[in-house]
Coordinates of N, CA and C in Angstrom, one line a residue:
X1 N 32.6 61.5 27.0 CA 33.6 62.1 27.7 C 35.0 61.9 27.0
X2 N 35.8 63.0 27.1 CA 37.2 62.8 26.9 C 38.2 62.0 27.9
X3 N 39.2 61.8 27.6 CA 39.9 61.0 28.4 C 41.2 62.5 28.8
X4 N 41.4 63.0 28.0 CA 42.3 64.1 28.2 C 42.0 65.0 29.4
X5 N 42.9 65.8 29.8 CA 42.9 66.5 31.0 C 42.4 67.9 30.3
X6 N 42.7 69.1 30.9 CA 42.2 70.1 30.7 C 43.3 70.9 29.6
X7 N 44.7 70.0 29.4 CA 45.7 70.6 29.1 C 45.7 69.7 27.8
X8 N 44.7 69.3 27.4 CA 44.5 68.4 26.2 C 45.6 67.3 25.7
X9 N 46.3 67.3 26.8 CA 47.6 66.0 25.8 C 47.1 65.0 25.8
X10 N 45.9 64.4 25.6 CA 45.2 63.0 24.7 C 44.4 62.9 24.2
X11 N 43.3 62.2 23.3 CA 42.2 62.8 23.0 C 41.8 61.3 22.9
X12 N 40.6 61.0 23.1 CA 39.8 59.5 22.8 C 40.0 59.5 21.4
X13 N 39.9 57.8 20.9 CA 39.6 57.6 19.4 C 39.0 58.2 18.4
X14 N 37.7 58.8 19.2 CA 36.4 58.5 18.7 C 36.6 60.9 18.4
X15 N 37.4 61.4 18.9 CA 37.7 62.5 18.8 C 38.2 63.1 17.4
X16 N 37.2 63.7 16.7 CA 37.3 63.7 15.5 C 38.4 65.4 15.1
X17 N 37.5 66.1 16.0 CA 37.9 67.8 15.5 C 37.4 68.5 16.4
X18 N 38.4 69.5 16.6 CA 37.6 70.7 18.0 C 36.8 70.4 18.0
X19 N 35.7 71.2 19.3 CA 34.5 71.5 19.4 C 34.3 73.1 18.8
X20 N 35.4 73.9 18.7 CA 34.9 75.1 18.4 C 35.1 75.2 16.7
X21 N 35.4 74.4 16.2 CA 35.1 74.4 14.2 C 33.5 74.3 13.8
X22 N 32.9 74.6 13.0 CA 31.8 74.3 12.3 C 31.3 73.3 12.5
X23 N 29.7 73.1 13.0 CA 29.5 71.4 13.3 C 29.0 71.7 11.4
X24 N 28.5 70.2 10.9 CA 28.0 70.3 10.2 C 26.0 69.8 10.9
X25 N 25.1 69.8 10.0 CA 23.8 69.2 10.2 C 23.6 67.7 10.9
X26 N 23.0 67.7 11.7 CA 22.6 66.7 12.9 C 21.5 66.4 13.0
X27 N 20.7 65.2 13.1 CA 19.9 64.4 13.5 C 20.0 63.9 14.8
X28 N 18.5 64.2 15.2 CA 18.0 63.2 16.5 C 18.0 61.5 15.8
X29 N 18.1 60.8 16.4 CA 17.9 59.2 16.3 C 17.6 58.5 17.5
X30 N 16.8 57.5 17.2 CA 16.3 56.6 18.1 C 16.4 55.3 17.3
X31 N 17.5 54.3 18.1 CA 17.1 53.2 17.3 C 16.5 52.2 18.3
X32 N 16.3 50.8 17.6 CA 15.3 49.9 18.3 C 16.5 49.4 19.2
X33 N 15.7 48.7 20.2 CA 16.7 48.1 21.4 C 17.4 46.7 20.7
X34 N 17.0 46.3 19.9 CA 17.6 45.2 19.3 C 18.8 45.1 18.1
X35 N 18.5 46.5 18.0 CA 19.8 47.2 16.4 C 20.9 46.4 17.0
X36 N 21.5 45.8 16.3 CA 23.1 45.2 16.3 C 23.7 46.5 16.0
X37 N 25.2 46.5 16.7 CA 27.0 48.1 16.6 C 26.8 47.9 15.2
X38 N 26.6 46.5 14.5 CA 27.3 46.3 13.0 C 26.6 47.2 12.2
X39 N 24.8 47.0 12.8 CA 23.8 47.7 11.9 C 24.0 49.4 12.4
X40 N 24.3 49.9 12.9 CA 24.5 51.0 13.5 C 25.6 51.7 12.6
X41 N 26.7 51.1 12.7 CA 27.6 51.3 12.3 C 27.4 52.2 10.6
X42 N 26.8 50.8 10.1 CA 26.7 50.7 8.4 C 25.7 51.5 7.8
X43 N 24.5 52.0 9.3 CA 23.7 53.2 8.7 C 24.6 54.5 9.0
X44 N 25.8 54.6 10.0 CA 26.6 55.8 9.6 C 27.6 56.1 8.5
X45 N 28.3 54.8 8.2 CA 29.1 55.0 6.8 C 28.0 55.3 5.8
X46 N 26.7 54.7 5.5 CA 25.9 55.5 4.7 C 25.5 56.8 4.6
X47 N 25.6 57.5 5.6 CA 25.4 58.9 5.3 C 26.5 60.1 5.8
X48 N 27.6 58.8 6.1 CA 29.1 59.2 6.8 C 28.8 60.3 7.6
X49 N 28.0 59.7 8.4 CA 27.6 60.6 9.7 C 28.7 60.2 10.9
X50 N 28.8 60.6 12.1 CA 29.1 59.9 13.2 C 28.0 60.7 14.4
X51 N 28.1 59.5 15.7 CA 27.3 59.7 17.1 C 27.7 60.9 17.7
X52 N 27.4 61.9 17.7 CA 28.4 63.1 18.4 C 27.7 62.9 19.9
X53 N 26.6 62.8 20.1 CA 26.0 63.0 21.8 C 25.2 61.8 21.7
X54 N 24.8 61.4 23.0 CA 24.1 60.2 23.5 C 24.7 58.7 23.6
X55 N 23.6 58.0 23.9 CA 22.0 57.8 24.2 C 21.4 59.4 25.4
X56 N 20.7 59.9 25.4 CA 20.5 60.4 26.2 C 19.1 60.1 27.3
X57 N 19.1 60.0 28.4 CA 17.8 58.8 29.1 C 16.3 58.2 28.3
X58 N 16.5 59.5 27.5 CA 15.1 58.4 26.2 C 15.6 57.8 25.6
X59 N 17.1 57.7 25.1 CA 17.8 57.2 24.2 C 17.8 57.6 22.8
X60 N 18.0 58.8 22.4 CA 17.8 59.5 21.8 C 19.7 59.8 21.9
X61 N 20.2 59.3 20.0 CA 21.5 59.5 19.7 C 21.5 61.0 18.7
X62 N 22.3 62.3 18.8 CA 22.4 62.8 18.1 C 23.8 62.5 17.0
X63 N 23.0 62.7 15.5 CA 24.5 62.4 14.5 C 24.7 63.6 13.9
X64 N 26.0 63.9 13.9 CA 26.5 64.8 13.1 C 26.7 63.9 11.9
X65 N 26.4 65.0 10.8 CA 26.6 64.8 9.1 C 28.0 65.8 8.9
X66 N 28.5 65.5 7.4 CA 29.3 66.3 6.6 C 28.6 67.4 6.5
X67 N 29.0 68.7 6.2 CA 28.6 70.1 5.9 C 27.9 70.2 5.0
X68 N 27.6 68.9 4.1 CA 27.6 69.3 2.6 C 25.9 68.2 2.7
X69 N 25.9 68.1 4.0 CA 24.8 66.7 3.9 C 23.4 67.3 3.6
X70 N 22.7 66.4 3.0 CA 21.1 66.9 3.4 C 20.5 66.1 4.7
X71 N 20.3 66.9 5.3 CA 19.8 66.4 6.4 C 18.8 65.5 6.1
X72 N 17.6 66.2 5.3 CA 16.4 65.5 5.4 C 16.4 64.1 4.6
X73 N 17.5 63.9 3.7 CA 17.8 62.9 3.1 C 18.6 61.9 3.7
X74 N 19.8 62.3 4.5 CA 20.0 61.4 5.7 C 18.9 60.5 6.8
X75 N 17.9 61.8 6.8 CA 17.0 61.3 8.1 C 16.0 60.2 7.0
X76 N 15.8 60.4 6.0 CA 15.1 59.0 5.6 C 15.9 57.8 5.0
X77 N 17.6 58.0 5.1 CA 18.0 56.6 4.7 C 18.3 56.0 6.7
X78 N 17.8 57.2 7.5 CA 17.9 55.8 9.3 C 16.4 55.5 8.9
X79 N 15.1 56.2 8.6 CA 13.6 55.8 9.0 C 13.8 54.6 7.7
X80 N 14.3 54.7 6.8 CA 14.3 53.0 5.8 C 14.7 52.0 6.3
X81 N 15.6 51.8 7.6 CA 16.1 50.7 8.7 C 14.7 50.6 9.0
X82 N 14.7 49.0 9.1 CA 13.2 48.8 10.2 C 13.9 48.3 11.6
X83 N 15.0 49.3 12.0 CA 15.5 49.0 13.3 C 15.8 50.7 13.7
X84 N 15.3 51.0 13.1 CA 15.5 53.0 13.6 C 13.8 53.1 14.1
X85 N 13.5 53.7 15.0 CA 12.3 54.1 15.0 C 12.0 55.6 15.3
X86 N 13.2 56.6 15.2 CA 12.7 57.7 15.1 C 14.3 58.7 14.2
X87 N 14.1 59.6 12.8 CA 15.1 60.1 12.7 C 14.2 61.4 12.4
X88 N 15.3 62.4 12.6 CA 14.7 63.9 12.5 C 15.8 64.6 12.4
X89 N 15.7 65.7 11.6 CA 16.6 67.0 11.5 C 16.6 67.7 13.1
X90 N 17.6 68.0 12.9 CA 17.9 69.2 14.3 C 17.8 70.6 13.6
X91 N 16.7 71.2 14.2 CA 16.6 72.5 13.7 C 17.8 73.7 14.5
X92 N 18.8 73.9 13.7 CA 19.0 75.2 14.3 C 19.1 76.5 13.9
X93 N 19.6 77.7 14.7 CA 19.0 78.8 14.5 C 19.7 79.5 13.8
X94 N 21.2 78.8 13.4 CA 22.1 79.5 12.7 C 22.4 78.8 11.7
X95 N 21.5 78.3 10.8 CA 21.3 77.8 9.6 C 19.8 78.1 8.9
X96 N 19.9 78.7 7.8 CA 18.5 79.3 6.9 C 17.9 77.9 6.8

């Protein structure tokens, strides 16, 4: 959630860019209940992803990637963590 009103004069930290610009490609993630923020963190500067949504009640984090990302190559540098236990592309309908 935002902290801003409807009249947007604040935006949280963590508020990168509209919602209405280009997302780029996103992964589902699941990590282990034991992952340390640090290890979290350092699998997102590696694919300079960030958490756009979640945990969601399965705990399933989705990450937004750069535009330019490969998804599927993102999703195997979280499954090479032996503290991720599930990474996957997000299929959507408006990308070939």
């Amino acid at each position: 959630g935002s902290l801003a009103g409807k009249d947007g004069a604040f935006e949280t930290l963590t508020a990168a860019a509209p919602a209405a610009q280009a997302q780029g490609p996103r992964l589902r993630v699941v990590f282990a209940e034991e992952i340390t923020e640090a290890e979290i963190r350092s699998l997102l500067r590696q694919v300079q992803g960030q958490v756009v949504q979640g945990p969601s009640a399965l705990g399933v984090y989705t990450v937004e990637l750069p535009a330019a990302a490969l998804p599927a190559e993102a999703a195997q540098a979280f499954k090479a963590h032996p503290k991720v236990r599930l990474a996957e592309p997000v299929l959507t309908g408006n990308k070939p």
